[in-house]
mmCIF file of C-alpha atoms and ligand atoms in Angstrom:
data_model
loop_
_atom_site.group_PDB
_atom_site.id
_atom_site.type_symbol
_atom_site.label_atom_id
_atom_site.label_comp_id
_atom_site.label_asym_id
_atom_site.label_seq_id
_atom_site.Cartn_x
_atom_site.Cartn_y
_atom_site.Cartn_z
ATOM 1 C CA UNK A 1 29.667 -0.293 15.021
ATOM 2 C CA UNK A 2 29.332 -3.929 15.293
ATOM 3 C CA UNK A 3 28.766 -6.282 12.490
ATOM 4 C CA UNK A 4 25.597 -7.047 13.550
ATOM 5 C CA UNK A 5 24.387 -3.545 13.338
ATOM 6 C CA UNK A 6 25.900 -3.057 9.880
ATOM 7 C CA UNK A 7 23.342 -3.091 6.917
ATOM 8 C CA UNK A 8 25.400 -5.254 4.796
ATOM 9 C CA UNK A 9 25.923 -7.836 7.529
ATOM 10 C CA UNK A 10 22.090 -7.630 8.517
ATOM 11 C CA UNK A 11 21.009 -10.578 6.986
ATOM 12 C CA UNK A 12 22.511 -13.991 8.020
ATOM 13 C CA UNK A 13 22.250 -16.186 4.862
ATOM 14 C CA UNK A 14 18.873 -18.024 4.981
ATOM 15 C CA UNK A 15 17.169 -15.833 6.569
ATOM 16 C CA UNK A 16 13.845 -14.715 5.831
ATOM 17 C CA UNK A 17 13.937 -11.569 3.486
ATOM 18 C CA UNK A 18 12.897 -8.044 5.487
ATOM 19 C CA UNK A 19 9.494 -6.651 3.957
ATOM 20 C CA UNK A 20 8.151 -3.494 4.848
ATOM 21 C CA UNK A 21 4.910 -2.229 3.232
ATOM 22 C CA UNK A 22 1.827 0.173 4.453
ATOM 23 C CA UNK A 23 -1.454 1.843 3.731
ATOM 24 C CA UNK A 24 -2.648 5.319 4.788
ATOM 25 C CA UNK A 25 -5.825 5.589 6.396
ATOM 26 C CA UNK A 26 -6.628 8.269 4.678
ATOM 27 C CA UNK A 27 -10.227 6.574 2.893
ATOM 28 C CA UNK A 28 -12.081 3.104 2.960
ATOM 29 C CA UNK A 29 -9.164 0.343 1.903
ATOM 30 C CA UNK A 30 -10.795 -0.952 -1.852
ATOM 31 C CA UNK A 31 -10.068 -3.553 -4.121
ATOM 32 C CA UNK A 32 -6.882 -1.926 -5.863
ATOM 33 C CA UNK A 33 -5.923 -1.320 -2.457
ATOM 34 C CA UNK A 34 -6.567 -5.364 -1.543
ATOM 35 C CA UNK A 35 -5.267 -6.989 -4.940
ATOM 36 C CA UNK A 36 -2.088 -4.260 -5.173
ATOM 37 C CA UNK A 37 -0.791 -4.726 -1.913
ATOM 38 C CA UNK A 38 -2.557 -6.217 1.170
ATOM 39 C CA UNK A 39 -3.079 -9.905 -1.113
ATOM 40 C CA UNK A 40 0.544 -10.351 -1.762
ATOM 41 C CA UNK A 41 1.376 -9.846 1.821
ATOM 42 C CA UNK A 42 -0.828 -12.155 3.224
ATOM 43 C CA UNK A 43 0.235 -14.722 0.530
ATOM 44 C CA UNK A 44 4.359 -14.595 1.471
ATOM 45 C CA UNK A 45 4.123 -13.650 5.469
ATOM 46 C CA UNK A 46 5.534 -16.605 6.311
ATOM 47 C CA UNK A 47 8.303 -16.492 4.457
ATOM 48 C CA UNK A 48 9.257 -13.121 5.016
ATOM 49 C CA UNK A 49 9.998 -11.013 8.350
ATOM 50 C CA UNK A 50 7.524 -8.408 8.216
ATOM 51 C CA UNK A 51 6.782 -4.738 9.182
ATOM 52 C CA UNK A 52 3.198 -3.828 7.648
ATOM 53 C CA UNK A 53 2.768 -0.110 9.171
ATOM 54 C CA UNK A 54 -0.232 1.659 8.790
ATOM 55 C CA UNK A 55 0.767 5.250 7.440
ATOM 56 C CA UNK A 56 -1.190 8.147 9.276
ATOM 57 C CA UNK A 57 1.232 10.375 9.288
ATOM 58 C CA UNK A 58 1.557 10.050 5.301
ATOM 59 C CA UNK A 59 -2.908 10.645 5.748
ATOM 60 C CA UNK A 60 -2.536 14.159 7.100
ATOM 61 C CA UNK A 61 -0.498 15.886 4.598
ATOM 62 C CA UNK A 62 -3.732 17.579 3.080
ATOM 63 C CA UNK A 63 -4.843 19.663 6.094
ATOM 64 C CA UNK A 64 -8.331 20.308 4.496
ATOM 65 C CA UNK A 65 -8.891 16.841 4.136
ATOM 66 C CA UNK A 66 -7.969 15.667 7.843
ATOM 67 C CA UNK A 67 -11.130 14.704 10.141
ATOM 68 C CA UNK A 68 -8.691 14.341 13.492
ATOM 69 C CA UNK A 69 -11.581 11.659 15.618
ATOM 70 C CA UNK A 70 -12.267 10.157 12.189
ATOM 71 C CA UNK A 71 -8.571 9.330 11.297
ATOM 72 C CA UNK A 72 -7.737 7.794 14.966
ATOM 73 C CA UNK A 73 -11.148 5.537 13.959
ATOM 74 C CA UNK A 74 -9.440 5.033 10.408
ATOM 75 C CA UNK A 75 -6.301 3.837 11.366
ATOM 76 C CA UNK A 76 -7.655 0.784 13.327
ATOM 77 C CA UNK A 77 -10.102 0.531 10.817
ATOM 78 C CA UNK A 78 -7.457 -0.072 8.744
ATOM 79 C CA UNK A 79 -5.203 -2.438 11.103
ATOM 80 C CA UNK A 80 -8.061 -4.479 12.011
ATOM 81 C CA UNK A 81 -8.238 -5.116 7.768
ATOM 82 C CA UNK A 82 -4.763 -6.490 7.895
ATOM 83 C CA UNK A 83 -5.984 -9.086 10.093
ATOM 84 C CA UNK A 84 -9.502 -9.457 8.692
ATOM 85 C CA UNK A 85 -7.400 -10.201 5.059
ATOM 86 C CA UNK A 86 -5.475 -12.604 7.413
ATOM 87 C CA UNK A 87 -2.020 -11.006 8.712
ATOM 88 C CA UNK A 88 -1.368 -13.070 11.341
ATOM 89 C CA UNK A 89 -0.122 -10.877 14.686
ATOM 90 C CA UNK A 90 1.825 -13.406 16.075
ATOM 91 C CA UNK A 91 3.844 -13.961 12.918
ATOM 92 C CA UNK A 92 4.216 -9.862 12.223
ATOM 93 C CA UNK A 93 4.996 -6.664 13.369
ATOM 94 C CA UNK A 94 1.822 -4.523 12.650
ATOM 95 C CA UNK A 95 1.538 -1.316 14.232
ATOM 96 C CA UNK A 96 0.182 2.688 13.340
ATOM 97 C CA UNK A 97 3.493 4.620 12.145
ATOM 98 C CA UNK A 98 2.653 8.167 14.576
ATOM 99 C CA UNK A 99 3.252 5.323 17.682
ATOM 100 C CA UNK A 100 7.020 5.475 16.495
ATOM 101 C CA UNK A 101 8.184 8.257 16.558
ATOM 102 C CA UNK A 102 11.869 7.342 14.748
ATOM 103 C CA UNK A 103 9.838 7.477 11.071
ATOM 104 C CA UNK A 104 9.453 11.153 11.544
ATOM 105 C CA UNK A 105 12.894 11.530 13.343
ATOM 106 C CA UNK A 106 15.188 9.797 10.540
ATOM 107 C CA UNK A 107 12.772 12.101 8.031
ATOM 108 C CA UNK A 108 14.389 14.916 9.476
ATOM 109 C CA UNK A 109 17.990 13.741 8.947
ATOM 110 C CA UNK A 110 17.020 12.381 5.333
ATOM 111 C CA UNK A 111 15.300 15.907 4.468
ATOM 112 C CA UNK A 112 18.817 17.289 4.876
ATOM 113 C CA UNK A 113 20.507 15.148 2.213
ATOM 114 C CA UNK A 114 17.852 14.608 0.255
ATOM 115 C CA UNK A 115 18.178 17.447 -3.188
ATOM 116 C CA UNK A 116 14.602 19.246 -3.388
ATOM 117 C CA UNK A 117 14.358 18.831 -6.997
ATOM 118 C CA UNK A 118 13.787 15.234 -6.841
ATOM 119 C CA UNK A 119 10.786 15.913 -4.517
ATOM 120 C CA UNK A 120 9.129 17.739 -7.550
ATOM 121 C CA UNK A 121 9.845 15.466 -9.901
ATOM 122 C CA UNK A 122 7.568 12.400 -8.269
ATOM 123 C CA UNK A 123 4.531 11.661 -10.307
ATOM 124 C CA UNK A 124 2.131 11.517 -7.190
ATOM 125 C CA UNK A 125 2.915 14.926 -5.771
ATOM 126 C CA UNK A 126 2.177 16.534 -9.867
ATOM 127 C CA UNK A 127 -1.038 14.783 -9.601
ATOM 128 C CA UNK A 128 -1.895 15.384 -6.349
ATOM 129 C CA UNK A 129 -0.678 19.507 -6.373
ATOM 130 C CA UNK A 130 -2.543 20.051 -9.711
ATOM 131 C CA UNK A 131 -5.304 22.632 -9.190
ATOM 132 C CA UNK A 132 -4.274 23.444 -5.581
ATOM 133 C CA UNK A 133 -3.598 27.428 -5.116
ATOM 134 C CA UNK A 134 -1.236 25.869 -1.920
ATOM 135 C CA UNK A 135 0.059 22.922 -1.235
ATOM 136 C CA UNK A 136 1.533 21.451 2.209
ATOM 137 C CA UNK A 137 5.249 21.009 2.808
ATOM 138 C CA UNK A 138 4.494 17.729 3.843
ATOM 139 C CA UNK A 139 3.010 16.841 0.613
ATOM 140 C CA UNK A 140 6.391 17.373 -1.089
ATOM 141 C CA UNK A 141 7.765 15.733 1.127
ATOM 142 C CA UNK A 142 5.661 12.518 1.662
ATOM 143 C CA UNK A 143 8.280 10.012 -0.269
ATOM 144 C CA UNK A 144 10.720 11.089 2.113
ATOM 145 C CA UNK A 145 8.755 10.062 5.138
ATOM 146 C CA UNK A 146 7.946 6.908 2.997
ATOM 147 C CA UNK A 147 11.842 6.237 2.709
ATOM 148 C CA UNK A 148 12.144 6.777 6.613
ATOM 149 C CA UNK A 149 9.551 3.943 6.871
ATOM 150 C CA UNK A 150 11.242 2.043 5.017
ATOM 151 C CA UNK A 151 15.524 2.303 5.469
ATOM 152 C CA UNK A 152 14.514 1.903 9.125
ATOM 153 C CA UNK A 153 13.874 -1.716 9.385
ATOM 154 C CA UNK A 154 16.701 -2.669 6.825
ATOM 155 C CA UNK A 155 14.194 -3.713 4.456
ATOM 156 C CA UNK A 156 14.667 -5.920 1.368
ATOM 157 C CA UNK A 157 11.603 -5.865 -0.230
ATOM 158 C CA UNK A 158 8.275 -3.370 -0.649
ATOM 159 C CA UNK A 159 5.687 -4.850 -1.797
ATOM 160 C CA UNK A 160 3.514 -2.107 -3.206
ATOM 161 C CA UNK A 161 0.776 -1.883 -6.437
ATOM 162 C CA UNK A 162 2.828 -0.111 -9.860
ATOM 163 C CA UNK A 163 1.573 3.296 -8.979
ATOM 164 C CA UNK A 164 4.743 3.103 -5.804
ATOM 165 C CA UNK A 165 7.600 1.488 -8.122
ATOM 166 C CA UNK A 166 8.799 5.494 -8.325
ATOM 167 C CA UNK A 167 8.698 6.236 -4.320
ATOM 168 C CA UNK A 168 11.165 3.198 -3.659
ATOM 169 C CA UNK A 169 12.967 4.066 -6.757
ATOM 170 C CA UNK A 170 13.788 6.710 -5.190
ATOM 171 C CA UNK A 171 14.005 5.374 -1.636
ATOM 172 C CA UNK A 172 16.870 3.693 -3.266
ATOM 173 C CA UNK A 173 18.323 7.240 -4.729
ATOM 174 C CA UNK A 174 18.012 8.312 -0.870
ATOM 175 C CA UNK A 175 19.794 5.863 0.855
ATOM 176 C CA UNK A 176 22.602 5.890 -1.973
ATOM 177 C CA UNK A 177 23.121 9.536 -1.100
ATOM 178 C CA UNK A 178 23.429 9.207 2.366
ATOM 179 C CA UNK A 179 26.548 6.067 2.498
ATOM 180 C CA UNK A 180 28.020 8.268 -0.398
ATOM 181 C CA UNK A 181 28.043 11.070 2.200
ATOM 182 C CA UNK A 182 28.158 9.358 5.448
ATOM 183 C CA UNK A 183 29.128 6.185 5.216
ATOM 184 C CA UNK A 184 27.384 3.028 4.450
ATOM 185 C CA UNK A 185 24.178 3.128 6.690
ATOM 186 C CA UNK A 186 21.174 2.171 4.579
ATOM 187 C CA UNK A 187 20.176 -0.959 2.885
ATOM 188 C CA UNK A 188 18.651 -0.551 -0.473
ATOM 189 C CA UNK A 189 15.605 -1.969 -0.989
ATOM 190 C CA UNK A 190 13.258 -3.665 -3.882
ATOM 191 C CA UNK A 191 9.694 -2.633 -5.158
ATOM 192 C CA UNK A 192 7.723 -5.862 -5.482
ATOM 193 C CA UNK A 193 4.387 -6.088 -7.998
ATOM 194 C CA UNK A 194 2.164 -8.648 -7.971
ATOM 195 C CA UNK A 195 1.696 -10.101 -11.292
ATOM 196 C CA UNK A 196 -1.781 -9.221 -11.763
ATOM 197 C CA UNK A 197 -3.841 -6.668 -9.587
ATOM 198 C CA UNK A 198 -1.189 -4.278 -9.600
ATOM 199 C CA UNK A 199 -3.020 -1.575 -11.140
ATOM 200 C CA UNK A 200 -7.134 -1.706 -10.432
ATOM 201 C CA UNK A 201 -8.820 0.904 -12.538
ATOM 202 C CA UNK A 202 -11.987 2.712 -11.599
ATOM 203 C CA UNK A 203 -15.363 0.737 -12.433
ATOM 204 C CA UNK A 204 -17.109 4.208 -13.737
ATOM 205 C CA UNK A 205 -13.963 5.029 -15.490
ATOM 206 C CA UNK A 206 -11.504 2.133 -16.562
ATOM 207 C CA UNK A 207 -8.844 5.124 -17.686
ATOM 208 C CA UNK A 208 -8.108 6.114 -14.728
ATOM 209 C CA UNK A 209 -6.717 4.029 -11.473
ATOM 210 C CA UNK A 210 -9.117 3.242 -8.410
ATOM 211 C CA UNK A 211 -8.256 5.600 -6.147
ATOM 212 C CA UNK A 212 -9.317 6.659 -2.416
ATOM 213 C CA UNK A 213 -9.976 10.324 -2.766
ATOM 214 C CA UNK A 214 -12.151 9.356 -6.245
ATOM 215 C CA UNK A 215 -14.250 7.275 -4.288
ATOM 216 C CA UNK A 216 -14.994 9.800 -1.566
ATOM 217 C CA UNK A 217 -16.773 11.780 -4.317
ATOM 218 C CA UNK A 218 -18.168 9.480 -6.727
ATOM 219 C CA UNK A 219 -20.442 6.464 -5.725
ATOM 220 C CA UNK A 220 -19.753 3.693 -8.358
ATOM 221 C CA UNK A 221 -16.220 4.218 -8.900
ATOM 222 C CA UNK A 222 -14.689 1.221 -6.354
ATOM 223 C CA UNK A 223 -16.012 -1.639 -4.462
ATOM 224 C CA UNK A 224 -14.949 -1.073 -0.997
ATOM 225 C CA UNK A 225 -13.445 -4.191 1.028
ATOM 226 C CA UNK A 226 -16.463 -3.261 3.479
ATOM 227 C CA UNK A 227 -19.269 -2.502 1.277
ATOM 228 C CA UNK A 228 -22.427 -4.120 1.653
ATOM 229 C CA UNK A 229 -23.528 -6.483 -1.098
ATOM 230 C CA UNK A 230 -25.699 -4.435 -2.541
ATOM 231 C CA UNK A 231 -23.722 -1.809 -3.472
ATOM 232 C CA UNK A 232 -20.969 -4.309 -4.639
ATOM 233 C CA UNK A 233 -24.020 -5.061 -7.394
ATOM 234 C CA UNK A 234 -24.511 -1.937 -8.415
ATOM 235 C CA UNK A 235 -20.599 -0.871 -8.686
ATOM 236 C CA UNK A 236 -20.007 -4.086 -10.797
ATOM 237 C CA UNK A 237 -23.099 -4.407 -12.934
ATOM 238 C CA UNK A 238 -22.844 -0.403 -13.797
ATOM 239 C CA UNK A 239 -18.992 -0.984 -14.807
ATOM 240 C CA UNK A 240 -18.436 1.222 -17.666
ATOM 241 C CA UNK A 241 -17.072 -1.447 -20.785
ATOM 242 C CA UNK A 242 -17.808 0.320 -24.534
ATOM 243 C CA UNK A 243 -20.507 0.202 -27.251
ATOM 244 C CA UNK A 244 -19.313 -3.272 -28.217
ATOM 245 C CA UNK A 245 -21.944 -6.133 -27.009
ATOM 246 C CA UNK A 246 -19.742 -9.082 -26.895
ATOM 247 C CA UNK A 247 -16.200 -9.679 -25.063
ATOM 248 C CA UNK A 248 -13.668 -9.243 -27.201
ATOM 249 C CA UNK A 249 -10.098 -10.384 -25.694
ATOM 250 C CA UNK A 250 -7.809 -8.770 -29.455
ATOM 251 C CA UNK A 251 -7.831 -4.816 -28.968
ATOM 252 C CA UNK A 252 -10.748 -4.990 -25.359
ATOM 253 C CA UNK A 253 -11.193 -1.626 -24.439
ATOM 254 C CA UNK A 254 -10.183 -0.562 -21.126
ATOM 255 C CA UNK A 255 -13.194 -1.043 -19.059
ATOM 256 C CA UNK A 256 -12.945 -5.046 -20.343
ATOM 257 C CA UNK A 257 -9.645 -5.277 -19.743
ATOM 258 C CA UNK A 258 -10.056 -4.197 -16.193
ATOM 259 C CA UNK A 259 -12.886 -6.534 -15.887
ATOM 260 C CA UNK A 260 -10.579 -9.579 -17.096
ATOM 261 C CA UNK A 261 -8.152 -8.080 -14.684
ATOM 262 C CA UNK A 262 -10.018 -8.456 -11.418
ATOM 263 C CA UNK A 263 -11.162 -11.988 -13.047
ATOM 264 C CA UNK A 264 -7.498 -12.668 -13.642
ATOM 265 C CA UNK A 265 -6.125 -11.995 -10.241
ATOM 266 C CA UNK A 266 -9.664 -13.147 -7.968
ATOM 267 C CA UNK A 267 -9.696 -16.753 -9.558
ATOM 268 C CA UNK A 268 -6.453 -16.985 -10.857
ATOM 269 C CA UNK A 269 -7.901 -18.094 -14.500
ATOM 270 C CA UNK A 270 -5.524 -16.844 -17.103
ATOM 271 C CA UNK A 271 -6.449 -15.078 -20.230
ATOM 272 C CA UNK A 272 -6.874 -18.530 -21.949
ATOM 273 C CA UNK A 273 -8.812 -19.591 -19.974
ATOM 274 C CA UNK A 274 -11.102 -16.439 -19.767
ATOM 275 C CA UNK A 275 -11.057 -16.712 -23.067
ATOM 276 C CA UNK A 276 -12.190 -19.703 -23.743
ATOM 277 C CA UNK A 277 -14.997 -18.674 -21.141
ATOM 278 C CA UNK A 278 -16.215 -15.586 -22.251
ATOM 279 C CA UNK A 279 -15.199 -15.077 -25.884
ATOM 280 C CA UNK A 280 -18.884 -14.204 -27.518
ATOM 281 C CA UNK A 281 -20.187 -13.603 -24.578
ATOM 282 C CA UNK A 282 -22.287 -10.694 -23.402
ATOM 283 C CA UNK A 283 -21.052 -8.232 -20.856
ATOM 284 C CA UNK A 284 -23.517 -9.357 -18.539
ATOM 285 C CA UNK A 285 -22.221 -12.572 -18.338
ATOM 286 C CA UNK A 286 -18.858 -11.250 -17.625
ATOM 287 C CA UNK A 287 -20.055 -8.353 -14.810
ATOM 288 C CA UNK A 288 -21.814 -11.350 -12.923
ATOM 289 C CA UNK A 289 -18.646 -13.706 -13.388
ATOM 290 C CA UNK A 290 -16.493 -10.713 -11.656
ATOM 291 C CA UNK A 291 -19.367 -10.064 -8.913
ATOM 292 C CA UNK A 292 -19.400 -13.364 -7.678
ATOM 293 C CA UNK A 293 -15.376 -13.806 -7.785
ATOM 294 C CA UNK A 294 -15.256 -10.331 -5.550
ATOM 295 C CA UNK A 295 -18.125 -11.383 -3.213
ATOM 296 C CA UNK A 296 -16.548 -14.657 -2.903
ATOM 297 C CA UNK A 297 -13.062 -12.665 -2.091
ATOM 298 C CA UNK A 298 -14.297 -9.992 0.242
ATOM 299 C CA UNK A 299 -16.927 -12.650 2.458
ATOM 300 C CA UNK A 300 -14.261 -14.112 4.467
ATOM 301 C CA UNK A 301 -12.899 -10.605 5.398
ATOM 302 C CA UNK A 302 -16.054 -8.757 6.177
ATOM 303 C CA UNK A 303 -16.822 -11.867 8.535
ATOM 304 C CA UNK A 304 -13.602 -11.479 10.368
ATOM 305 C CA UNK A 305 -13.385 -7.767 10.184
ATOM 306 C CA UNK A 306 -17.007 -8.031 11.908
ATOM 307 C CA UNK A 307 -15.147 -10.108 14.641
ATOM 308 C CA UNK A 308 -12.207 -8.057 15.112
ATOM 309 C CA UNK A 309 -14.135 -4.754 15.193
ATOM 310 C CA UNK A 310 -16.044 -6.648 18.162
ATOM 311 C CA UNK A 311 -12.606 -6.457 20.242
ATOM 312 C CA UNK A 312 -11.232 -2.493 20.596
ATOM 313 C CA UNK A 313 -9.385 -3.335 23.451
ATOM 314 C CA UNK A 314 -7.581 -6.682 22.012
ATOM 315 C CA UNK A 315 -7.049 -4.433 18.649
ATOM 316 C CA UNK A 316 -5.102 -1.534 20.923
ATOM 317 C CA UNK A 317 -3.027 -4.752 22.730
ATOM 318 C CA UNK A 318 -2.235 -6.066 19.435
ATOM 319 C CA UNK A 319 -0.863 -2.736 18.269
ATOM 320 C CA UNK A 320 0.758 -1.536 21.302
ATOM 321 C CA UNK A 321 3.009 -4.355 21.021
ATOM 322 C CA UNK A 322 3.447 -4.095 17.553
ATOM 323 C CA UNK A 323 4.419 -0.249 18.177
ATOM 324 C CA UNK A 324 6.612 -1.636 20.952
ATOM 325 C CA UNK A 325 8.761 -4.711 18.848
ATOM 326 C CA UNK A 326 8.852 -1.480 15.868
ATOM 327 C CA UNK A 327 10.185 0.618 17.994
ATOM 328 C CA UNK A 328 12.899 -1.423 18.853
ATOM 329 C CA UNK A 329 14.309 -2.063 15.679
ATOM 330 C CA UNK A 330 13.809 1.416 14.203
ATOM 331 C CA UNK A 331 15.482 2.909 17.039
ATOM 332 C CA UNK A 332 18.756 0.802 16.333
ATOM 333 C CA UNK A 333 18.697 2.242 12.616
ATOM 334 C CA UNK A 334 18.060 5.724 13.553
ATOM 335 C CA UNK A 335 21.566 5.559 15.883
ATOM 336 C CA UNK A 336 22.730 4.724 13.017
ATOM 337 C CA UNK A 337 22.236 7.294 11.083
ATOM 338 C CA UNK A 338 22.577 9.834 14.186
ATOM 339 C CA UNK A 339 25.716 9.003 14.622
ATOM 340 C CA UNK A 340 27.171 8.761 10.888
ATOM 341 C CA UNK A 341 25.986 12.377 10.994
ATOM 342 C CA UNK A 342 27.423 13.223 14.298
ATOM 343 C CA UNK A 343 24.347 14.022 16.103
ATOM 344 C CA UNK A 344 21.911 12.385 18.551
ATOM 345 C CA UNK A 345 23.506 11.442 22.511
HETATM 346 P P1 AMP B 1 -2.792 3.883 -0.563
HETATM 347 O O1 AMP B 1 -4.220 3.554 -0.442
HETATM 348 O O2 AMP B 1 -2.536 4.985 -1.517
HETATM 349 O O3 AMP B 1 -2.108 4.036 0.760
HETATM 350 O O4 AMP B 1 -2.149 2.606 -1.238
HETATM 351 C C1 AMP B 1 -1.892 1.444 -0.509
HETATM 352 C C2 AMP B 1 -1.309 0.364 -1.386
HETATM 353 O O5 AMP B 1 -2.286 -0.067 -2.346
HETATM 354 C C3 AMP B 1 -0.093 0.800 -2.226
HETATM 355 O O6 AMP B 1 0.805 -0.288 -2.280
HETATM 356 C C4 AMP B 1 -0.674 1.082 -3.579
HETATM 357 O O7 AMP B 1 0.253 0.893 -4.614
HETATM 358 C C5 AMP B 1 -1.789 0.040 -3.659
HETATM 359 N N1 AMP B 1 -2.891 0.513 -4.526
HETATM 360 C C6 AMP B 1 -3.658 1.613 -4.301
HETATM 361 N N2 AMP B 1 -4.560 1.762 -5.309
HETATM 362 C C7 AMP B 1 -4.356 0.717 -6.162
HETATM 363 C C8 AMP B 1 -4.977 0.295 -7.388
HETATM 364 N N3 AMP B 1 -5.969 0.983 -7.934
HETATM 365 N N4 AMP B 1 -4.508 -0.836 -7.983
HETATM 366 C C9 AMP B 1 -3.504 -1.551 -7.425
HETATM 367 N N5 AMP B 1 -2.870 -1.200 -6.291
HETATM 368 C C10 AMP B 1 -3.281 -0.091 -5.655
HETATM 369 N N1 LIG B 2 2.854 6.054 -0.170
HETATM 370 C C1 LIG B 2 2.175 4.792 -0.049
HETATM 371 C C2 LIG B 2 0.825 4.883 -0.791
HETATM 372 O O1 LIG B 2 0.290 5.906 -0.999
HETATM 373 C C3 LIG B 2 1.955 4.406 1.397
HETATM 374 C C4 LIG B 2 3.242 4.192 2.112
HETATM 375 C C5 LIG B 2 3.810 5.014 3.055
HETATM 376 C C6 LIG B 2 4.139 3.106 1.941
HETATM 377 N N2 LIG B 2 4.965 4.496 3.484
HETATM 378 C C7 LIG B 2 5.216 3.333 2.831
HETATM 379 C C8 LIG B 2 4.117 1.992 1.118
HETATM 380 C C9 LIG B 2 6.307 2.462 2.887
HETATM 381 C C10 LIG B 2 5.220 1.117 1.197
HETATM 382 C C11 LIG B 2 6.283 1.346 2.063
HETATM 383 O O2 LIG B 2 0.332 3.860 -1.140
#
């Protein structure tokens, strides 16, 4: 192996750190979705070397759920919202993760050293198993797709919203395994949170995070980065808060504090200065505050989503050679691994 293929001599000093991130295109991308992950990676691109990926394979691990034309539509859908939230393609590697086939390649050789129990153990498989009579293999085995994704472009950092910290946790676990067993071959990376916006709760119920599949059955539970004003309104002015009629910022319930939230990270006003703001105020006051600062935060993106969406053709081009400059990196890593293994040609 040469040096410059080892994972510990990756990274000259200075150079930019190695971020990998994605979303699956499993659902309409919402504001959790925005302020947990897609924000923070517009705000560093350019100081960071970046592979944003968007995950269908991870979308197709509940079989009942999977709408084959409708998930080829969702996955530009979802590409052409990198750019609309202003990912710049030139500056990026952005591409749909089933145009590379190494991610489901190294998740083969990773399956092998990987112990099953710590499959079960992840948080997001419980939640998402619960209730099911039968669940897929691939469901179980998601986070080690995820930690494909991720070992293969020597990452540094993830950055991800809270409810992720455990997958690269255990990313981590994976890659420790496999240079225990087979020599050093991995880099381990780093979750990163944003400081606020890492965990959007649902508007109709503040106990429970925003979430995709909620929103596919219940109307005013998230404010989709594509929604129409209107039903922006509605979402925000029906926002469950409590009995209470002023804002209270000492013991806020959780539909307040998820209000302040969204404040928090849109504007970037701390909780002094919300405070000072809204203490005494109605809830009405504060439900029109957070309705303009989303408005204000989604305009720019539905206008350039509107543009991009124009452009099928230039979208394809722009992932094609993402898919392509992907390909060629992951395809280094999975030798790699191949050959610590002793397979591959
Ligand atoms: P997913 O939609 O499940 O593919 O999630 C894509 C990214 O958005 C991940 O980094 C999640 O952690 C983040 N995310 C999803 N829902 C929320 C939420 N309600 N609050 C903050 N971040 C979120
Ligand atoms: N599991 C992540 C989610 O549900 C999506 C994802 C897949 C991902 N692969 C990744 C996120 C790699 C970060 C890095 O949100």
């Amino acid at each position: 192996m040469s040096p410059d293929q080892t994972p510990a001599a990756g990274q000259p000093d200075g150079a930019r750190p190695r971020v990998f991130s994605g979303i699956q295109p499993s659902g309409d991308l919402h504001l959790g979705t925005y302020l947990g992950a897609l924000r923070q990676w517009v705000e560093a691109q350019h100081e960071r070397d970046n592979v944003f990926c968007v995950v269908d394979l991870h979308a197709i691990t509940v079989p009942e759920d999977v709408d084959p034309a409708g998930l080829r539509a969702k996955s530009r859908e979802v590409a052409a919202l990198y750019f609309a939230a202003g990912i710049d393609p030139d500056d990026n590697v952005v591409f749909v993760q089933s145009h590379v086939r190494e991610h489901a390649e190294l998740t083969w050789l990773l399956n092998c050293t990987t112990p099953l129990g710590w499959l079960y153990r992840m948080t997001q498989f419980k939640s998402k198993s619960e209730g099911r009579e039968s669940v897929s293999t691939g469901l179980l085995d998601y986070p080690v797709l995820q930690a494909s994704d991720i070992l293969l472009y020597d990452t540094d950092l993830v950055p991800v919203g809270e409810d992720q910290v455990q997958h690269i946790e255990l990313t981590r676990d994976i890659a420790t395994r496999f240079n225990h067993l087979f020599g050093e071959t991995f880099r381990l990376p780093k979750a990163v949170v944003p400081k606020s916006g890492a965990r959007v709760m649902g508007f109709d119920d503040p106990e429970t995070k925003m979430s995709k599949s909620i929103a596919r059955e219940r109307d005013r539970h998230a404010v989709h980065l594509l929604d129409p004003e209107s039903k922006i309104k509605k979402t925000i002015m029906s926002a469950v808060t409590d009995s209470e009629r002023e804002v209270r910022f000492e013991h806020a319930s959780a539909g307040v504090k998820n209000l302040l939230g969204i404040l928090n990270a849109t504007t970037g006003e701390t909780y002094e200065q919300l405070a000072d703001r809204f203490d005494g105020k109605g809830y009405g006051d504060l439900k029109k505050a957070v309705l303009e600062a989303v408005l204000e935060t989604l305009a720019p993106i539905q206008a350039r989503y509107q543009e991009l969406a124009s452009d099928p053709a230039e979208l394809d081009a722009i992932l094609a050679r993402g898919a392509d400059r992907a390909r060629e990196r992951a395809a280094r890593t999975l030798e790699r691994a191949q050959r610590a293994l002793g397979v591959g040609a």
